[in-house]
Coordinates of C-alpha atoms and ligand atoms in Angstrom, one line a residue:
X218 CA -44.0 22.1 4.3
X219 CA -44.6 21.2 0.6
X220 CA -41.9 18.9 -0.6
X221 CA -40.9 20.8 -4.0
X222 CA -38.2 18.5 -5.0
X223 CA -36.9 15.0 -4.1
X224 CA -33.9 13.5 -5.7
X225 CA -31.9 10.4 -5.1
X226 CA -28.5 11.4 -4.3
X227 CA -26.6 10.9 -7.7
X228 CA -23.2 10.7 -5.7
X229 CA -24.4 7.6 -3.9
X230 CA -24.9 6.1 -7.6
X231 CA -21.4 6.9 -8.2
X232 CA -20.3 5.2 -4.9
X233 CA -22.4 2.4 -6.0
X234 CA -20.5 2.3 -9.2
X235 CA -17.3 2.2 -7.8
X236 CA -18.3 -0.5 -5.6
X237 CA -20.4 -2.8 -7.5
X238 CA -20.0 -2.2 -11.0
X239 CA -21.7 -0.8 -14.1
X240 CA -24.3 -3.6 -14.3
X241 CA -26.4 -2.1 -11.4
X242 CA -26.2 1.6 -12.4
X243 CA -29.4 3.1 -12.3
X244 CA -30.8 5.3 -15.2
X245 CA -29.2 8.5 -14.0
X246 CA -26.0 6.8 -15.2
X247 CA -27.0 5.0 -18.3
X248 CA -28.5 6.4 -21.5
X249 CA -28.7 4.1 -24.4
X250 CA -26.5 1.6 -22.7
X251 CA -23.8 4.2 -22.3
X252 CA -22.4 5.7 -19.2
X253 CA -23.1 9.5 -18.9
X254 CA -21.3 11.8 -16.8
X255 CA -22.8 13.2 -13.5
X256 CA -24.5 16.6 -13.8
X257 CA -24.2 19.2 -11.4
X258 CA -27.6 19.9 -9.3
X259 CA -27.1 23.8 -10.2
X260 CA -25.0 26.2 -11.9
X261 CA -23.3 24.5 -14.9
X262 CA -19.6 25.8 -15.5
X263 CA -18.0 25.7 -18.7
X264 CA -14.5 24.0 -18.6
X265 CA -11.3 25.5 -20.3
X266 CA -11.7 25.7 -24.2
X267 CA -9.1 24.4 -26.7
X268 CA -6.4 21.5 -26.6
X269 CA -4.6 20.2 -23.6
X270 CA -1.4 22.1 -22.5
X271 CA 1.6 19.9 -23.2
X272 CA 2.9 20.5 -19.7
X273 CA 2.1 22.0 -16.4
X274 CA 3.6 22.2 -12.8
X275 CA 0.8 20.1 -11.4
X276 CA -2.2 18.0 -13.0
X277 CA -5.1 17.4 -10.7
X278 CA -7.5 14.5 -11.5
X279 CA -11.0 15.5 -10.6
X280 CA -12.9 18.7 -10.4
X281 CA -15.1 18.3 -7.4
X282 CA -14.4 20.6 -4.4
X283 CA -11.4 18.7 -3.4
X284 CA -9.7 19.2 -6.8
X285 CA -10.6 22.8 -7.0
X286 CA -9.4 23.6 -3.6
X287 CA -6.1 21.8 -4.2
X288 CA -5.8 23.7 -7.4
X289 CA -6.4 27.0 -6.0
X290 CA -3.8 26.3 -3.2
X291 CA -1.2 25.2 -5.6
X292 CA -2.0 28.1 -8.0
X293 CA -1.6 30.4 -5.1
X294 CA 2.0 28.8 -4.4
X295 CA 3.0 30.0 -7.8
X296 CA 2.4 26.6 -9.7
X297 CA 0.6 26.4 -13.2
X298 CA -2.2 23.8 -12.7
X299 CA -4.4 21.7 -14.8
X300 CA -7.4 20.0 -13.7
X301 CA -8.8 17.2 -15.9
X302 CA -12.4 16.1 -15.2
X303 CA -13.9 13.1 -16.8
X304 CA -17.5 14.8 -16.6
X305 CA -18.6 17.8 -15.4
X306 CA -17.2 20.4 -12.7
X307 CA -18.8 19.5 -9.4
X308 CA -21.0 16.9 -11.3
X309 CA -20.8 14.4 -8.6
X310 CA -20.7 14.6 -4.8
X311 CA -19.8 18.3 -4.5
X312 CA -23.0 19.7 -5.7
X313 CA -25.0 17.1 -3.5
X314 CA -23.4 17.3 0.1
X315 CA -25.7 18.1 3.0
X316 CA -23.5 21.0 3.7
X317 CA -22.7 21.2 7.5
X318 CA -19.3 21.7 9.0
X319 CA -19.3 20.8 12.5
X320 CA -17.0 19.3 15.2
X321 CA -19.8 18.0 17.4
X322 CA -18.9 14.9 19.1
X323 CA -15.9 14.3 17.1
X324 CA -12.6 12.9 17.8
X325 CA -8.9 13.0 16.9
X326 CA -8.2 13.8 13.4
X327 CA -11.6 14.1 12.5
X328 CA -12.1 16.9 14.9
X329 CA -9.0 18.8 13.8
X330 CA -10.1 18.5 10.1
X331 CA -13.4 19.8 10.6
X332 CA -12.2 22.5 12.9
X333 CA -9.7 23.5 10.3
X334 CA -12.3 23.3 7.6
X335 CA -14.5 25.9 9.6
X336 CA -11.5 28.3 10.0
X337 CA -10.5 27.9 6.3
X338 CA -14.1 28.9 5.1
X339 CA -14.8 31.7 7.7
X340 CA -12.5 33.9 5.7
X341 CA -13.5 32.4 2.1
X342 CA -16.0 35.1 1.1
X343 CA -13.8 37.9 1.9
X344 CA -10.9 36.2 0.1
X345 CA -12.6 35.5 -3.2
X346 CA -14.9 38.6 -2.9
X347 CA -18.1 36.5 -3.7
X348 CA -20.7 34.8 -1.5
X349 CA -19.8 31.2 -1.4
X350 CA -22.8 30.4 1.0
X351 CA -20.6 29.7 3.9
X352 CA -21.8 31.2 7.2
X353 CA -21.8 30.3 10.9
X354 CA -25.2 29.0 11.4
X355 CA -25.1 26.9 14.6
X356 CA -26.3 23.2 15.0
X357 CA -28.9 22.3 17.4
X358 CA -28.8 18.5 18.5
X359 CA -31.8 17.1 20.7
X360 CA -30.4 14.3 22.5
X361 CA -31.8 10.6 21.9
X362 CA -31.9 9.5 25.4
X363 CA -30.5 10.4 28.8
X364 CA -27.4 8.4 28.1
X365 CA -26.9 10.3 25.0
X366 CA -27.2 13.6 26.8
X367 CA -24.7 12.4 29.5
X368 CA -22.3 11.3 26.6
X369 CA -22.7 14.8 25.1
X370 CA -22.0 16.3 28.5
X371 CA -18.9 14.0 28.9
X372 CA -17.5 14.7 25.3
X373 CA -17.9 18.6 25.9
X374 CA -15.8 18.4 29.5
X375 CA -13.1 16.1 27.9
X376 CA -12.8 18.3 24.7
X377 CA -12.4 21.4 26.7
X378 CA -9.5 19.8 28.7
X379 CA -7.9 18.3 25.7
X380 CA -8.2 21.5 23.1
X381 CA -9.3 24.6 24.6
X382 CA -6.1 26.0 25.5
X383 CA -5.6 26.1 21.5
X384 CA -9.1 26.0 20.0
X385 CA -12.0 27.8 21.4
X386 CA -14.7 25.2 22.1
X387 CA -18.2 26.7 21.4
X388 CA -20.4 23.8 22.3
X389 CA -22.7 23.7 25.1
X390 CA -25.9 22.5 26.5
X391 CA -28.9 24.7 25.9
X392 CA -32.4 24.8 27.9
X393 CA -34.9 27.1 28.9
X394 CA -35.4 30.4 27.0
X395 CA -32.1 29.5 24.9
X396 CA -33.4 26.3 23.9
X397 CA -36.8 27.9 22.8
X398 CA -35.0 30.5 20.8
X399 CA -32.9 28.1 19.1
X400 CA -35.7 25.5 18.2
X401 CA -38.3 27.9 17.7
X402 CA -41.9 26.3 17.6
X403 CA -41.1 23.1 18.9
X404 CA -44.1 21.7 20.7
X405 CA -43.0 18.4 22.0
X406 CA -41.4 17.4 25.3
X407 CA -37.8 18.4 24.2
X408 CA -36.3 20.8 26.7
X409 CA -32.6 20.5 26.2
X410 CA -30.2 20.1 23.4
X411 CA -26.6 20.1 22.5
X412 CA -25.6 23.4 20.7
X413 CA -22.4 24.1 18.5
X414 CA -22.6 27.6 18.1
X415 CA -19.8 28.0 15.4
X416 CA -20.9 25.3 13.2
X417 CA -20.7 26.4 9.7
X418 CA -23.0 25.7 6.6
X419 CA -22.3 25.7 2.9
X420 CA -24.9 25.3 0.3
X421 CA -24.2 22.5 -2.3
X422 CA -25.7 24.2 -5.1
X423 CA -23.5 27.2 -4.7
X424 CA -20.1 26.7 -2.9
X425 CA -18.4 24.3 -5.4
X426 CA -19.7 26.6 -8.5
X427 CA -18.2 29.9 -7.0
X428 CA -14.8 28.2 -6.0
X429 CA -14.4 26.8 -9.6
X430 CA -15.3 30.5 -11.1
X431 CA -12.7 31.8 -8.7
X432 CA -10.2 29.0 -9.3
X433 CA -10.5 29.9 -13.4
X434 CA -10.0 33.6 -12.6
X435 CA -6.7 32.9 -11.1
X436 CA -5.5 30.9 -13.8
X437 CA -6.3 27.2 -13.0
X438 CA -7.2 25.5 -16.3
X439 CA -10.2 23.0 -16.2
X440 CA -10.5 20.5 -18.9
X441 CA -14.2 18.9 -18.5
X442 CA -15.2 15.5 -20.6
X443 CA -11.5 14.5 -20.1
X444 CA -10.8 11.4 -18.2
X445 CA -7.4 10.5 -16.8
X446 CA -6.5 7.1 -17.9
X447 CA -3.1 6.7 -15.9
X448 CA 0.0 8.3 -14.4
X449 CA 3.2 7.6 -16.1
X450 CA 6.7 7.6 -14.3
X451 CA 10.4 7.8 -15.5
X452 CA 13.1 6.9 -13.2
X453 CA 10.7 6.6 -10.4
X454 CA 9.2 10.0 -10.6
X455 CA 5.9 11.0 -12.0
X456 CA 6.5 12.3 -15.7
X457 CA 2.9 12.5 -17.2
X458 CA -0.8 12.4 -16.6
X459 CA -2.3 10.4 -19.6
X460 CA -6.0 11.3 -20.6
X461 CA -8.4 10.4 -23.1
X462 CA -7.4 13.3 -25.2
X463 CA -3.5 13.5 -24.8
X464 CA -0.7 13.2 -22.2
X465 CA 0.2 16.2 -20.0
X466 CA 3.8 16.4 -18.9
X467 CA 4.2 17.0 -15.0
X468 CA 6.0 15.9 -12.0
X469 CA 3.2 16.3 -9.8
X470 CA -0.3 14.5 -10.0
X471 CA -2.9 15.0 -7.4
X472 CA -5.9 12.1 -7.5
X473 CA -9.2 14.0 -6.3
X474 CA -11.4 11.3 -8.2
X475 CA -13.9 11.0 -5.2
X476 CA -15.8 7.7 -5.3
X477 CA -13.6 6.7 -8.3
X478 CA -10.3 7.1 -6.8
X479 CA -9.9 3.5 -5.7
X480 CA -10.4 2.4 -9.2
X481 CA -7.9 4.8 -10.7
X482 CA -5.4 4.1 -8.0
X483 CA -6.0 0.2 -8.5
X484 CA -4.5 0.8 -12.0
X485 CA -1.2 2.2 -10.2
X486 CA -1.1 -0.9 -7.7
X487 CA -2.2 1.3 -4.8
X488 CA -4.8 -0.1 -2.6
X489 CA -7.1 2.7 -1.5
X490 CA -9.6 1.1 0.9
X491 CA -13.1 2.5 0.4
X492 CA -16.6 1.6 1.9
X493 CA -19.1 2.1 -1.0
X494 CA -22.4 3.6 0.5
X495 CA -25.7 5.3 -0.7
X496 CA -27.3 8.1 1.1
X497 CA -30.4 10.1 0.2
X498 CA -31.5 13.7 1.3
X499 CA -33.9 16.0 -0.1
X500 CA -34.4 19.6 -0.7
X501 CA -37.7 21.3 0.8
X502 CA -39.4 24.5 0.7
X503 CA -39.4 26.2 4.1
X504 CA -42.3 26.8 6.3
X505 CA -43.3 29.6 8.6
X506 CA -41.6 29.5 12.1
X507 CA -38.9 26.8 11.2
X508 CA -35.5 27.5 13.0
X509 CA -33.0 29.0 10.9
X510 CA -30.7 26.6 12.0
X511 CA -29.1 23.3 11.5
X512 CA -31.2 21.1 13.7
X513 CA -30.9 17.1 14.4
X514 CA -33.6 15.3 16.2
X515 CA -34.3 12.0 17.8
X516 CA -35.7 9.6 15.3
X517 CA -32.9 10.4 12.7
X518 CA -34.5 13.6 11.6
X519 CA -32.1 16.2 10.1
X520 CA -32.8 19.5 8.6
X521 CA -30.8 22.8 7.9
X522 CA -31.9 25.9 6.5
X523 CA -30.1 26.9 3.3
X524 CA -29.1 30.7 2.4
X525 CA -32.2 30.9 0.0
X526 CA -34.7 29.7 2.8
X527 CA -35.2 26.4 1.4
X528 CA -34.3 23.2 3.7
X529 CA -31.8 20.5 3.1
X530 CA -33.4 17.7 4.8
X531 CA -32.3 14.0 5.4
X532 CA -34.5 11.6 7.1
X533 CA -31.4 9.7 6.6
X534 CA -31.5 6.3 4.7
X535 CA -28.1 4.9 4.4
X536 CA -27.3 1.6 2.6
X537 CA -24.1 0.1 2.4
X538 CA -23.9 -3.0 0.2
X539 CA -21.6 -5.6 1.4
X540 CA -20.1 -6.9 -1.6
X541 CA -16.8 -8.5 -2.5
X542 CA -15.4 -5.2 -3.8
X543 CA -16.0 -3.5 -0.4
X544 CA -13.1 -5.7 1.0
X545 CA -10.6 -5.5 -1.7
Ligands
FAD73 C1 -25.5 13.0 0.6 C2 -24.2 13.3 1.1 C3 -24.1 14.3 2.1 C4 -22.9 14.9 2.6 N1 -22.9 15.9 3.6 C5 -21.6 16.3 4.0 C6 -21.4 17.3 5.0 O1 -22.7 17.5 5.5 N2 -20.4 17.8 5.2 C7 -19.3 17.4 4.8 O2 -18.2 17.9 5.0 N3 -19.3 16.7 3.7 C8 -20.5 15.9 3.2 N4 -20.4 15.0 2.3 C9 -19.1 14.7 1.7 C10 -18.6 15.7 0.6 O3 -19.8 15.9 -0.4 C11 -17.5 15.1 -0.1 O4 -16.6 14.6 0.9 C12 -16.8 15.9 -1.2 O5 -17.9 16.4 -2.0 C13 -15.8 15.3 -2.0 O6 -15.4 16.3 -2.9 P1 -14.6 15.4 -3.9 O7 -13.8 16.5 -4.7 O8 -13.4 14.5 -3.3 O9 -15.2 14.4 -4.8 P2 -16.3 14.4 -5.9 O10 -17.1 15.7 -5.9 O11 -17.1 13.1 -6.2 O12 -15.4 14.7 -7.2 C14 -14.8 13.7 -7.8 C15 -14.6 14.1 -9.4 O13 -13.5 13.3 -9.9 C16 -13.9 13.1 -11.4 N5 -12.9 11.8 -11.5 C17 -13.2 10.8 -10.9 N6 -12.2 9.8 -11.7 C18 -11.7 10.6 -12.6 C19 -10.8 10.3 -13.7 N7 -10.2 9.0 -14.0 N8 -10.5 11.3 -14.5 C20 -11.1 12.5 -14.4 N9 -11.9 13.0 -13.5 C21 -12.4 12.0 -12.6 C22 -15.3 12.8 -11.1 O14 -16.2 12.9 -12.4 C23 -15.9 13.9 -10.1 O15 -16.4 15.0 -10.7 C24 -21.6 14.4 1.9 C25 -21.5 13.4 0.6 C26 -22.9 13.2 0.5 C27 -22.9 12.2 -0.9

């Protein structure tokens, strides 16, 4: 396997910026002493041309995947929707995620959120008429230890009891021939794994681009290089979203600012707690015989085949700076 590209996750920088301030921003964020907007990893999408509209039924702040999906949803409900984006469409986290949708070992609301995510994306290609890259890929996780394996068995049993009357749980332990088939070519002593058959995958270079194109097609207006500065209220209700270009009259504002949301909300006296974190991952070319699945191996090794045969891989390094701002 040759490493063809190795990139620090830009969004990690964004999170860092939210957490510890501009003085430590890396070169990707600073050019000639100025902040520069994040760039999508792939598939630049033009924003809407022309001046901002004077009013809209809803204004969304941020054109990452969250802002785009919210805009689609509100437009389908009959609202006129404008997105204002300080940089580029999907220029931050939403073109850099690892891309797995899974419920494995998850609990409570996180389990439900990921379950609903899988359901939602499963019908997306048909709905928008293009390939978003979503597919049911299946995820194999080799347990780290006997104790880990026992925990997975217990989790499967408990989850079946809790949810299987309403949600089919497609997670099981695999070994023998099925293990060999799912983890093609594994030559170590591994013989057993947890397998989530209906786990899904989305490729970060593709999904947000396709969804943004669809949003524009159904009438969402997306203004790039247009930072929101604040939200104004009259008589206790939202009246305007003020941007660096002009204000838009609206009674609905949705903040989808990713790592920057906390800073934005702080100006409105809303305390949105976040934990800044960096994470790096790589994109590598494939290799003969690699499993076409999403795989987690002991030793913090993760890889997932993308739709074009490359692999997202994440010998995961996560850094969470403990700074004063983390606790504000
Ligand atoms: C390395 C990595 C791996 C990940 N892996 C997974 C995974 O496997 N599965 C999974 O489900 N999730 C994963 N995630 C999480 C997922 O990527 C994020 O939850 C998702 O992309 C967040 O989307 P968003 O739209 O909220 O934020 P973003 O994509 O960050 O978008 C926010 C946008 O708001 C804009 N903005 C901010 N402030 C303003 C303002 N004042 N005015 C105008 N615009 C503004 C920003 O410029 C940005 O474009 C991963 C994330 C990372 C970093």
